[in-house]
């Protein structure tokens, strides 16, 4: 579960890095560049996989491409397009609904049931994220931007579950590399279509943010998440998603000088405590019913 915690932190910080990268170029180009960086770095992993598994079934590659498209270009475009319309703190707090969305989608579409401790922890984590949202609002809030980020949580709830069987078959390293590469390839036309401003204003902070998004928030975060997801039920892993807005808002306070009230601090404590208790729960008691 430390892998899930690391992934949640990296994803939570992506909104801060995104705001810095936006000073250079358009949000859609930021998404495209971060994914191209991650795809290029993981190319040796994919080549090694193809050498060891000849021939690779076309049906498997098709599945990985669809999952990669859902996981990376589509999810990131919704999140970062929304981020371009609102504050980093507000965008980060919208992600706080992911744990509840994971359970809701599991119940409605996958006929899953969660044991009552997991439900209570998920609700507690969501309540903490809601407190952070209520106490960490920033200026420049856009309802459309918030709704776009909120829509991304639905995609997360689906790919989190759909990727588990393929992940178990391929392993975290190979699946991460191929899903990033094939998903990026499939999403290039859409990302280019959504570019509104092709201007590129180079800056070293912007380049550093872009590299961090590509190597940290895209590549390392995806590998950590897939590694942790291989041994963790979807309902349990969903709780860790509640930490994304906590990390995002905290860094917005520290790096973007946004204020955080006592209510928001209470939400941080509640969300972190819920995830901490989840880590301590025996696996035998936290398996999906």
PDB file of C-alpha atoms in Angstrom:
ATOM      1  CA  UNK A   1       0.000   0.000   0.000  1.00  0.00           C
ATOM      2  CA  UNK A   2       2.931   2.461   0.187  1.00  0.00           C
ATOM      3  CA  UNK A   3       2.840   2.350  -3.618  1.00  0.00           C
ATOM      4  CA  UNK A   4      -0.748   3.631  -3.606  1.00  0.00           C
ATOM      5  CA  UNK A   5       0.188   6.386  -1.175  1.00  0.00           C
ATOM      6  CA  UNK A   6       3.078   7.500  -3.397  1.00  0.00           C
ATOM      7  CA  UNK A   7       0.856   7.531  -6.478  1.00  0.00           C
ATOM      8  CA  UNK A   8      -1.786   9.578  -4.652  1.00  0.00           C
ATOM      9  CA  UNK A   9       0.838  12.137  -3.635  1.00  0.00           C
ATOM     10  CA  UNK A  10       2.230  12.478  -7.152  1.00  0.00           C
ATOM     11  CA  UNK A  11      -1.216  12.826  -8.704  1.00  0.00           C
ATOM     12  CA  UNK A  12      -2.182  15.323  -6.025  1.00  0.00           C
ATOM     13  CA  UNK A  13       0.795  17.515  -6.890  1.00  0.00           C
ATOM     14  CA  UNK A  14       0.044  17.441 -10.612  1.00  0.00           C
ATOM     15  CA  UNK A  15      -2.348  20.389 -10.367  1.00  0.00           C
ATOM     16  CA  UNK A  16       0.380  22.573  -8.896  1.00  0.00           C
ATOM     17  CA  UNK A  17       2.830  21.582 -11.614  1.00  0.00           C
ATOM     18  CA  UNK A  18       0.084  22.055 -14.196  1.00  0.00           C
ATOM     19  CA  UNK A  19      -0.492  25.649 -13.174  1.00  0.00           C
ATOM     20  CA  UNK A  20       3.233  26.342 -13.586  1.00  0.00           C
ATOM     21  CA  UNK A  21       3.374  24.567 -16.956  1.00  0.00           C
ATOM     22  CA  UNK A  22       0.388  26.571 -18.212  1.00  0.00           C
ATOM     23  CA  UNK A  23       2.599  29.660 -18.170  1.00  0.00           C
ATOM     24  CA  UNK A  24       4.386  28.133 -21.147  1.00  0.00           C
ATOM     25  CA  UNK A  25       1.647  26.664 -23.307  1.00  0.00           C
ATOM     26  CA  UNK A  26      -1.913  25.400 -23.779  1.00  0.00           C
ATOM     27  CA  UNK A  27      -3.375  22.759 -21.368  1.00  0.00           C
ATOM     28  CA  UNK A  28      -3.909  20.224 -24.162  1.00  0.00           C
ATOM     29  CA  UNK A  29      -0.273  20.615 -25.233  1.00  0.00           C
ATOM     30  CA  UNK A  30       0.821  20.162 -21.619  1.00  0.00           C
ATOM     31  CA  UNK A  31      -1.060  16.850 -21.493  1.00  0.00           C
ATOM     32  CA  UNK A  32       0.402  15.744 -24.820  1.00  0.00           C
ATOM     33  CA  UNK A  33       3.973  16.648 -23.852  1.00  0.00           C
ATOM     34  CA  UNK A  34       3.816  14.950 -20.453  1.00  0.00           C
ATOM     35  CA  UNK A  35       2.520  11.747 -22.062  1.00  0.00           C
ATOM     36  CA  UNK A  36       5.112  11.812 -24.853  1.00  0.00           C
ATOM     37  CA  UNK A  37       7.852  12.132 -22.227  1.00  0.00           C
ATOM     38  CA  UNK A  38       6.492   9.162 -20.285  1.00  0.00           C
ATOM     39  CA  UNK A  39       6.034   7.111 -23.461  1.00  0.00           C
ATOM     40  CA  UNK A  40       9.593   7.763 -24.645  1.00  0.00           C
ATOM     41  CA  UNK A  41      11.187   6.869 -21.304  1.00  0.00           C
ATOM     42  CA  UNK A  42       9.296   3.557 -21.066  1.00  0.00           C
ATOM     43  CA  UNK A  43      10.086   2.450 -24.635  1.00  0.00           C
ATOM     44  CA  UNK A  44      12.870   0.001 -23.556  1.00  0.00           C
ATOM     45  CA  UNK A  45      10.409  -1.742 -21.229  1.00  0.00           C
ATOM     46  CA  UNK A  46       7.966  -2.308 -24.078  1.00  0.00           C
ATOM     47  CA  UNK A  47      10.665  -3.568 -26.428  1.00  0.00           C
ATOM     48  CA  UNK A  48      11.784  -6.041 -23.776  1.00  0.00           C
ATOM     49  CA  UNK A  49       8.206  -7.214 -23.321  1.00  0.00           C
ATOM     50  CA  UNK A  50       7.751  -7.830 -27.055  1.00  0.00           C
ATOM     51  CA  UNK A  51      11.010  -9.773 -27.242  1.00  0.00           C
ATOM     52  CA  UNK A  52       9.978 -12.064 -24.380  1.00  0.00           C
ATOM     53  CA  UNK A  53       6.382 -12.583 -25.502  1.00  0.00           C
ATOM     54  CA  UNK A  54       6.243 -13.467 -29.175  1.00  0.00           C
ATOM     55  CA  UNK A  55       3.727 -13.136 -30.622  1.00  0.00           C
ATOM     56  CA  UNK A  56       1.699 -10.726 -28.496  1.00  0.00           C
ATOM     57  CA  UNK A  57      -2.035 -11.263 -29.174  1.00  0.00           C
ATOM     58  CA  UNK A  58      -3.641  -8.378 -31.035  1.00  0.00           C
ATOM     59  CA  UNK A  59      -6.664  -8.587 -28.729  1.00  0.00           C
ATOM     60  CA  UNK A  60      -4.396  -7.882 -25.739  1.00  0.00           C
ATOM     61  CA  UNK A  61      -2.808  -4.871 -27.429  1.00  0.00           C
ATOM     62  CA  UNK A  62      -6.240  -3.545 -28.364  1.00  0.00           C
ATOM     63  CA  UNK A  63      -7.426  -3.867 -24.776  1.00  0.00           C
ATOM     64  CA  UNK A  64      -4.320  -2.143 -23.426  1.00  0.00           C
ATOM     65  CA  UNK A  65      -4.723   0.679 -25.937  1.00  0.00           C
ATOM     66  CA  UNK A  66      -8.345   1.296 -24.944  1.00  0.00           C
ATOM     67  CA  UNK A  67      -7.473   1.209 -21.253  1.00  0.00           C
ATOM     68  CA  UNK A  68      -4.492   3.489 -21.846  1.00  0.00           C
ATOM     69  CA  UNK A  69      -6.679   5.958 -23.744  1.00  0.00           C
ATOM     70  CA  UNK A  70      -9.164   5.983 -20.880  1.00  0.00           C
ATOM     71  CA  UNK A  71      -6.497   6.208 -18.172  1.00  0.00           C
ATOM     72  CA  UNK A  72      -4.198   8.850 -19.625  1.00  0.00           C
ATOM     73  CA  UNK A  73      -5.342  11.161 -22.447  1.00  0.00           C
ATOM     74  CA  UNK A  74      -9.055  11.232 -21.597  1.00  0.00           C
ATOM     75  CA  UNK A  75      -8.648  11.492 -17.822  1.00  0.00           C
ATOM     76  CA  UNK A  76      -5.832  14.033 -18.024  1.00  0.00           C
ATOM     77  CA  UNK A  77      -7.621  16.152 -20.643  1.00  0.00           C
ATOM     78  CA  UNK A  78     -10.684  16.446 -18.429  1.00  0.00           C
ATOM     79  CA  UNK A  79      -8.605  17.266 -15.371  1.00  0.00           C
ATOM     80  CA  UNK A  80      -6.235  19.733 -16.993  1.00  0.00           C
ATOM     81  CA  UNK A  81      -8.862  21.427 -19.136  1.00  0.00           C
ATOM     82  CA  UNK A  82     -10.798  21.988 -15.935  1.00  0.00           C
ATOM     83  CA  UNK A  83      -7.661  23.171 -14.186  1.00  0.00           C
ATOM     84  CA  UNK A  84      -7.195  25.783 -16.911  1.00  0.00           C
ATOM     85  CA  UNK A  85     -10.566  27.310 -15.920  1.00  0.00           C
ATOM     86  CA  UNK A  86     -10.262  27.268 -12.140  1.00  0.00           C
ATOM     87  CA  UNK A  87      -7.812  27.347  -9.234  1.00  0.00           C
ATOM     88  CA  UNK A  88      -5.441  24.548  -8.335  1.00  0.00           C
ATOM     89  CA  UNK A  89      -7.015  24.157  -4.893  1.00  0.00           C
ATOM     90  CA  UNK A  90     -10.545  23.855  -6.253  1.00  0.00           C
ATOM     91  CA  UNK A  91      -9.491  21.426  -8.990  1.00  0.00           C
ATOM     92  CA  UNK A  92      -7.646  19.303  -6.437  1.00  0.00           C
ATOM     93  CA  UNK A  93     -10.601  19.168  -4.076  1.00  0.00           C
ATOM     94  CA  UNK A  94     -12.929  17.998  -6.860  1.00  0.00           C
ATOM     95  CA  UNK A  95     -10.836  14.828  -7.016  1.00  0.00           C
ATOM     96  CA  UNK A  96     -11.987  14.084  -3.471  1.00  0.00           C
ATOM     97  CA  UNK A  97     -15.150  12.428  -4.773  1.00  0.00           C
ATOM     98  CA  UNK A  98     -13.132   9.620  -6.381  1.00  0.00           C
ATOM     99  CA  UNK A  99     -13.428   7.140  -3.462  1.00  0.00           C
ATOM    100  CA  UNK A 100     -17.205   7.472  -3.407  1.00  0.00           C
ATOM    101  CA  UNK A 101     -17.339   7.341  -7.205  1.00  0.00           C
ATOM    102  CA  UNK A 102     -15.274   4.150  -7.176  1.00  0.00           C
ATOM    103  CA  UNK A 103     -17.733   2.474  -4.807  1.00  0.00           C
ATOM    104  CA  UNK A 104     -20.758   3.826  -6.673  1.00  0.00           C
ATOM    105  CA  UNK A 105     -19.540   2.610 -10.070  1.00  0.00           C
ATOM    106  CA  UNK A 106     -18.601  -0.743  -8.524  1.00  0.00           C
ATOM    107  CA  UNK A 107     -22.068  -1.135  -7.072  1.00  0.00           C
ATOM    108  CA  UNK A 108     -23.953   0.005 -10.195  1.00  0.00           C
ATOM    109  CA  UNK A 109     -21.884  -1.621 -12.948  1.00  0.00           C
ATOM    110  CA  UNK A 110     -19.730  -4.359 -11.398  1.00  0.00           C
ATOM    111  CA  UNK A 111     -22.099  -5.810  -8.767  1.00  0.00           C
ATOM    112  CA  UNK A 112     -19.535  -5.286  -6.055  1.00  0.00           C
ATOM    113  CA  UNK A 113     -20.193  -4.980  -2.348  1.00  0.00           C
ATOM    114  CA  UNK A 114     -17.856  -3.451   0.175  1.00  0.00           C
ATOM    115  CA  UNK A 115     -17.598  -4.534   3.849  1.00  0.00           C
ATOM    116  CA  UNK A 116     -18.877  -1.931   6.287  1.00  0.00           C
ATOM    117  CA  UNK A 117     -15.414  -0.845   7.557  1.00  0.00           C
ATOM    118  CA  UNK A 118     -14.401   0.027   3.997  1.00  0.00           C
ATOM    119  CA  UNK A 119     -17.642   1.922   3.417  1.00  0.00           C
ATOM    120  CA  UNK A 120     -17.180   3.907   6.632  1.00  0.00           C
ATOM    121  CA  UNK A 121     -13.558   4.687   5.807  1.00  0.00           C
ATOM    122  CA  UNK A 122     -14.501   5.743   2.301  1.00  0.00           C
ATOM    123  CA  UNK A 123     -17.208   8.050   3.613  1.00  0.00           C
ATOM    124  CA  UNK A 124     -14.817   9.460   6.198  1.00  0.00           C
ATOM    125  CA  UNK A 125     -12.193  10.132   3.542  1.00  0.00           C
ATOM    126  CA  UNK A 126     -14.810  11.786   1.340  1.00  0.00           C
ATOM    127  CA  UNK A 127     -16.020  13.890   4.255  1.00  0.00           C
ATOM    128  CA  UNK A 128     -12.444  14.993   4.899  1.00  0.00           C
ATOM    129  CA  UNK A 129     -11.991  15.955   1.261  1.00  0.00           C
ATOM    130  CA  UNK A 130     -15.291  17.851   1.385  1.00  0.00           C
ATOM    131  CA  UNK A 131     -14.084  19.810   4.418  1.00  0.00           C
ATOM    132  CA  UNK A 132     -10.886  20.653   2.559  1.00  0.00           C
ATOM    133  CA  UNK A 133     -12.959  21.814  -0.396  1.00  0.00           C
ATOM    134  CA  UNK A 134     -15.147  23.983   1.792  1.00  0.00           C
ATOM    135  CA  UNK A 135     -12.197  25.568   3.543  1.00  0.00           C
ATOM    136  CA  UNK A 136      -9.773  25.860   0.656  1.00  0.00           C
ATOM    137  CA  UNK A 137     -11.703  27.708  -1.982  1.00  0.00           C
ATOM    138  CA  UNK A 138      -9.688  30.088  -4.123  1.00  0.00           C
ATOM    139  CA  UNK A 139     -10.451  33.002  -6.373  1.00  0.00           C
ATOM    140  CA  UNK A 140     -11.093  32.410 -10.038  1.00  0.00           C
ATOM    141  CA  UNK A 141     -13.389  29.431  -9.502  1.00  0.00           C
ATOM    142  CA  UNK A 142     -15.238  28.236 -12.590  1.00  0.00           C
ATOM    143  CA  UNK A 143     -18.215  25.869 -12.363  1.00  0.00           C
ATOM    144  CA  UNK A 144     -17.410  24.464 -15.815  1.00  0.00           C
ATOM    145  CA  UNK A 145     -13.830  23.790 -14.764  1.00  0.00           C
ATOM    146  CA  UNK A 146     -14.942  22.038 -11.603  1.00  0.00           C
ATOM    147  CA  UNK A 147     -17.424  19.898 -13.539  1.00  0.00           C
ATOM    148  CA  UNK A 148     -14.727  18.815 -16.007  1.00  0.00           C
ATOM    149  CA  UNK A 149     -12.478  17.686 -13.168  1.00  0.00           C
ATOM    150  CA  UNK A 150     -15.459  15.992 -11.533  1.00  0.00           C
ATOM    151  CA  UNK A 151     -16.207  14.112 -14.768  1.00  0.00           C
ATOM    152  CA  UNK A 152     -12.690  12.687 -14.719  1.00  0.00           C
ATOM    153  CA  UNK A 153     -13.493  10.846 -11.491  1.00  0.00           C
ATOM    154  CA  UNK A 154     -16.057   8.739 -13.358  1.00  0.00           C
ATOM    155  CA  UNK A 155     -13.386   7.624 -15.827  1.00  0.00           C
ATOM    156  CA  UNK A 156     -11.027   6.839 -12.952  1.00  0.00           C
ATOM    157  CA  UNK A 157     -13.649   4.634 -11.314  1.00  0.00           C
ATOM    158  CA  UNK A 158     -14.004   2.598 -14.509  1.00  0.00           C
ATOM    159  CA  UNK A 159     -10.362   2.172 -15.546  1.00  0.00           C
ATOM    160  CA  UNK A 160      -9.355   1.361 -11.995  1.00  0.00           C
ATOM    161  CA  UNK A 161     -11.464  -1.816 -12.173  1.00  0.00           C
ATOM    162  CA  UNK A 162     -11.164  -2.672 -15.854  1.00  0.00           C
ATOM    163  CA  UNK A 163      -7.370  -2.605 -15.765  1.00  0.00           C
ATOM    164  CA  UNK A 164      -6.974  -5.113 -12.925  1.00  0.00           C
ATOM    165  CA  UNK A 165      -7.326  -8.347 -14.986  1.00  0.00           C
ATOM    166  CA  UNK A 166      -4.915  -7.107 -17.673  1.00  0.00           C
ATOM    167  CA  UNK A 167      -2.527  -5.822 -15.027  1.00  0.00           C
ATOM    168  CA  UNK A 168      -2.465  -9.231 -13.352  1.00  0.00           C
ATOM    169  CA  UNK A 169      -1.697 -10.880 -16.684  1.00  0.00           C
ATOM    170  CA  UNK A 170       1.083  -8.543 -17.831  1.00  0.00           C
ATOM    171  CA  UNK A 171       2.645  -7.221 -14.629  1.00  0.00           C
ATOM    172  CA  UNK A 172       2.854  -3.610 -13.451  1.00  0.00           C
ATOM    173  CA  UNK A 173       5.977  -2.591 -15.379  1.00  0.00           C
ATOM    174  CA  UNK A 174       4.947  -3.871 -18.815  1.00  0.00           C
ATOM    175  CA  UNK A 175       1.346  -2.747 -18.452  1.00  0.00           C
ATOM    176  CA  UNK A 176       2.363   0.750 -17.364  1.00  0.00           C
ATOM    177  CA  UNK A 177       4.717   1.162 -20.325  1.00  0.00           C
ATOM    178  CA  UNK A 178       2.379  -0.201 -22.975  1.00  0.00           C
ATOM    179  CA  UNK A 179      -0.736   1.540 -21.665  1.00  0.00           C
ATOM    180  CA  UNK A 180       1.047   4.906 -21.630  1.00  0.00           C
ATOM    181  CA  UNK A 181       2.456   4.414 -25.127  1.00  0.00           C
ATOM    182  CA  UNK A 182      -0.602   2.942 -26.835  1.00  0.00           C
ATOM    183  CA  UNK A 183      -2.989   5.233 -24.982  1.00  0.00           C
ATOM    184  CA  UNK A 184      -0.953   8.288 -25.992  1.00  0.00           C
ATOM    185  CA  UNK A 185      -0.833   7.108 -29.614  1.00  0.00           C
ATOM    186  CA  UNK A 186      -4.608   6.680 -29.687  1.00  0.00           C
ATOM    187  CA  UNK A 187      -5.199  10.031 -28.003  1.00  0.00           C
ATOM    188  CA  UNK A 188      -2.896  12.222 -30.136  1.00  0.00           C
ATOM    189  CA  UNK A 189      -5.620  13.295 -32.613  1.00  0.00           C
ATOM    190  CA  UNK A 190      -7.954  14.345 -29.782  1.00  0.00           C
ATOM    191  CA  UNK A 191      -5.237  16.191 -27.869  1.00  0.00           C
ATOM    192  CA  UNK A 192      -4.175  18.109 -30.987  1.00  0.00           C
ATOM    193  CA  UNK A 193      -7.804  18.902 -31.799  1.00  0.00           C
ATOM    194  CA  UNK A 194      -8.336  20.460 -28.357  1.00  0.00           C
ATOM    195  CA  UNK A 195      -5.336  22.817 -28.578  1.00  0.00           C
ATOM    196  CA  UNK A 196      -6.622  26.396 -28.567  1.00  0.00           C
ATOM    197  CA  UNK A 197      -3.318  28.262 -28.369  1.00  0.00           C
ATOM    198  CA  UNK A 198      -0.170  26.995 -30.102  1.00  0.00           C
ATOM    199  CA  UNK A 199       2.043  29.695 -28.575  1.00  0.00           C
ATOM    200  CA  UNK A 200       5.048  28.380 -26.646  1.00  0.00           C
ATOM    201  CA  UNK A 201       6.611  30.729 -24.078  1.00  0.00           C
ATOM    202  CA  UNK A 202       9.716  28.906 -22.862  1.00  0.00           C
ATOM    203  CA  UNK A 203      10.675  29.153 -19.184  1.00  0.00           C
ATOM    204  CA  UNK A 204      12.848  26.974 -16.970  1.00  0.00           C
ATOM    205  CA  UNK A 205      10.188  26.622 -14.235  1.00  0.00           C
ATOM    206  CA  UNK A 206       7.694  25.624 -16.915  1.00  0.00           C
ATOM    207  CA  UNK A 207      10.069  23.013 -18.358  1.00  0.00           C
ATOM    208  CA  UNK A 208      10.796  21.647 -14.893  1.00  0.00           C
ATOM    209  CA  UNK A 209       7.062  21.374 -14.239  1.00  0.00           C
ATOM    210  CA  UNK A 210       6.537  19.627 -17.564  1.00  0.00           C
ATOM    211  CA  UNK A 211       9.287  17.087 -16.847  1.00  0.00           C
ATOM    212  CA  UNK A 212       7.835  16.491 -13.394  1.00  0.00           C
ATOM    213  CA  UNK A 213       4.414  15.894 -14.929  1.00  0.00           C
ATOM    214  CA  UNK A 214       5.837  13.451 -17.469  1.00  0.00           C
ATOM    215  CA  UNK A 215       8.268  11.509 -15.291  1.00  0.00           C
ATOM    216  CA  UNK A 216       6.666  11.861 -11.869  1.00  0.00           C
ATOM    217  CA  UNK A 217       2.935  12.398 -12.203  1.00  0.00           C
ATOM    218  CA  UNK A 218       2.498  10.267 -15.332  1.00  0.00           C
ATOM    219  CA  UNK A 219       5.180   7.571 -15.308  1.00  0.00           C
ATOM    220  CA  UNK A 220       6.217   6.998 -11.690  1.00  0.00           C
ATOM    221  CA  UNK A 221       2.704   7.560 -10.345  1.00  0.00           C
ATOM    222  CA  UNK A 222       1.207   5.107 -12.846  1.00  0.00           C
ATOM    223  CA  UNK A 223       3.804   2.447 -12.047  1.00  0.00           C
ATOM    224  CA  UNK A 224       3.292   2.853  -8.289  1.00  0.00           C
ATOM    225  CA  UNK A 225      -0.466   2.713  -8.673  1.00  0.00           C
ATOM    226  CA  UNK A 226      -0.387  -0.383 -10.888  1.00  0.00           C
ATOM    227  CA  UNK A 227       2.080  -2.040  -8.522  1.00  0.00           C
ATOM    228  CA  UNK A 228      -0.145  -1.373  -5.534  1.00  0.00           C
ATOM    229  CA  UNK A 229      -3.352  -2.171  -7.392  1.00  0.00           C
ATOM    230  CA  UNK A 230      -2.111  -5.661  -8.232  1.00  0.00           C
ATOM    231  CA  UNK A 231      -2.397  -6.662  -4.553  1.00  0.00           C
ATOM    232  CA  UNK A 232      -5.234  -4.405  -3.385  1.00  0.00           C
ATOM    233  CA  UNK A 233      -9.004  -4.617  -3.981  1.00  0.00           C
ATOM    234  CA  UNK A 234     -10.469  -1.717  -5.941  1.00  0.00           C
ATOM    235  CA  UNK A 235     -12.623  -0.527  -3.046  1.00  0.00           C
ATOM    236  CA  UNK A 236      -9.567  -0.309  -0.774  1.00  0.00           C
ATOM    237  CA  UNK A 237      -7.378   1.424  -3.352  1.00  0.00           C
ATOM    238  CA  UNK A 238     -10.156   3.929  -3.943  1.00  0.00           C
ATOM    239  CA  UNK A 239      -9.740   5.254  -0.412  1.00  0.00           C
ATOM    240  CA  UNK A 240      -6.207   6.370  -1.223  1.00  0.00           C
ATOM    241  CA  UNK A 241      -7.608   8.553  -3.976  1.00  0.00           C
ATOM    242  CA  UNK A 242      -9.069  10.716  -1.213  1.00  0.00           C
ATOM    243  CA  UNK A 243      -5.535  11.825  -0.381  1.00  0.00           C
ATOM    244  CA  UNK A 244      -5.048  13.489  -3.773  1.00  0.00           C
ATOM    245  CA  UNK A 245      -6.970  16.652  -2.887  1.00  0.00           C
ATOM    246  CA  UNK A 246      -5.286  16.778   0.519  1.00  0.00           C
ATOM    247  CA  UNK A 247      -1.832  16.836  -1.050  1.00  0.00           C
ATOM    248  CA  UNK A 248      -3.010  19.222  -3.761  1.00  0.00           C
ATOM    249  CA  UNK A 249      -4.518  21.768  -1.392  1.00  0.00           C
ATOM    250  CA  UNK A 250      -1.590  21.630   1.018  1.00  0.00           C
ATOM    251  CA  UNK A 251       0.835  22.385  -1.794  1.00  0.00           C
ATOM    252  CA  UNK A 252      -1.459  25.101  -3.119  1.00  0.00           C
ATOM    253  CA  UNK A 253      -1.178  26.720   0.297  1.00  0.00           C
ATOM    254  CA  UNK A 254       2.599  26.344   0.452  1.00  0.00           C
ATOM    255  CA  UNK A 255       3.508  27.128  -3.143  1.00  0.00           C
ATOM    256  CA  UNK A 256       0.637  29.229  -4.476  1.00  0.00           C
ATOM    257  CA  UNK A 257      -0.054  31.160  -1.263  1.00  0.00           C
ATOM    258  CA  UNK A 258      -3.681  30.046  -0.995  1.00  0.00           C
ATOM    259  CA  UNK A 259      -5.311  30.174   2.432  1.00  0.00           C
ATOM    260  CA  UNK A 260      -6.528  27.144   4.381  1.00  0.00           C
ATOM    261  CA  UNK A 261      -9.022  27.487   7.216  1.00  0.00           C
ATOM    262  CA  UNK A 262      -9.345  25.449  10.398  1.00  0.00           C
ATOM    263  CA  UNK A 263     -12.211  23.535   8.800  1.00  0.00           C
ATOM    264  CA  UNK A 264      -9.963  22.530   5.913  1.00  0.00           C
ATOM    265  CA  UNK A 265      -7.239  21.427   8.315  1.00  0.00           C
ATOM    266  CA  UNK A 266      -9.813  19.227  10.065  1.00  0.00           C
ATOM    267  CA  UNK A 267     -10.587  17.663   6.682  1.00  0.00           C
ATOM    268  CA  UNK A 268      -6.919  16.944   6.076  1.00  0.00           C
ATOM    269  CA  UNK A 269      -6.665  15.114   9.410  1.00  0.00           C
ATOM    270  CA  UNK A 270      -9.858  13.139   8.751  1.00  0.00           C
ATOM    271  CA  UNK A 271      -8.826  12.002   5.259  1.00  0.00           C
ATOM    272  CA  UNK A 272      -5.306  11.040   6.338  1.00  0.00           C
ATOM    273  CA  UNK A 273      -6.651   9.149   9.359  1.00  0.00           C
ATOM    274  CA  UNK A 274      -9.082   7.186   7.170  1.00  0.00           C
ATOM    275  CA  UNK A 275      -6.275   6.113   4.827  1.00  0.00           C
ATOM    276  CA  UNK A 276      -4.011   5.266   7.778  1.00  0.00           C
ATOM    277  CA  UNK A 277      -6.626   3.015   9.386  1.00  0.00           C
ATOM    278  CA  UNK A 278      -7.165   1.352   6.022  1.00  0.00           C
ATOM    279  CA  UNK A 279      -3.476   0.456   5.876  1.00  0.00           C
ATOM    280  CA  UNK A 280      -3.702  -1.184   9.312  1.00  0.00           C
ATOM    281  CA  UNK A 281      -6.760  -3.282   8.449  1.00  0.00           C
ATOM    282  CA  UNK A 282      -5.910  -6.967   7.900  1.00  0.00           C
ATOM    283  CA  UNK A 283      -6.259  -7.974   4.290  1.00  0.00           C
ATOM    284  CA  UNK A 284      -8.483 -10.857   5.326  1.00  0.00           C
ATOM    285  CA  UNK A 285     -11.058  -8.350   6.551  1.00  0.00           C
ATOM    286  CA  UNK A 286     -10.820  -5.968   3.626  1.00  0.00           C
ATOM    287  CA  UNK A 287     -11.350  -8.270   0.678  1.00  0.00           C
ATOM    288  CA  UNK A 288     -14.240  -7.334  -1.576  1.00  0.00           C
ATOM    289  CA  UNK A 289     -17.318  -9.403  -0.757  1.00  0.00           C
TER     290      UNK A 289
END
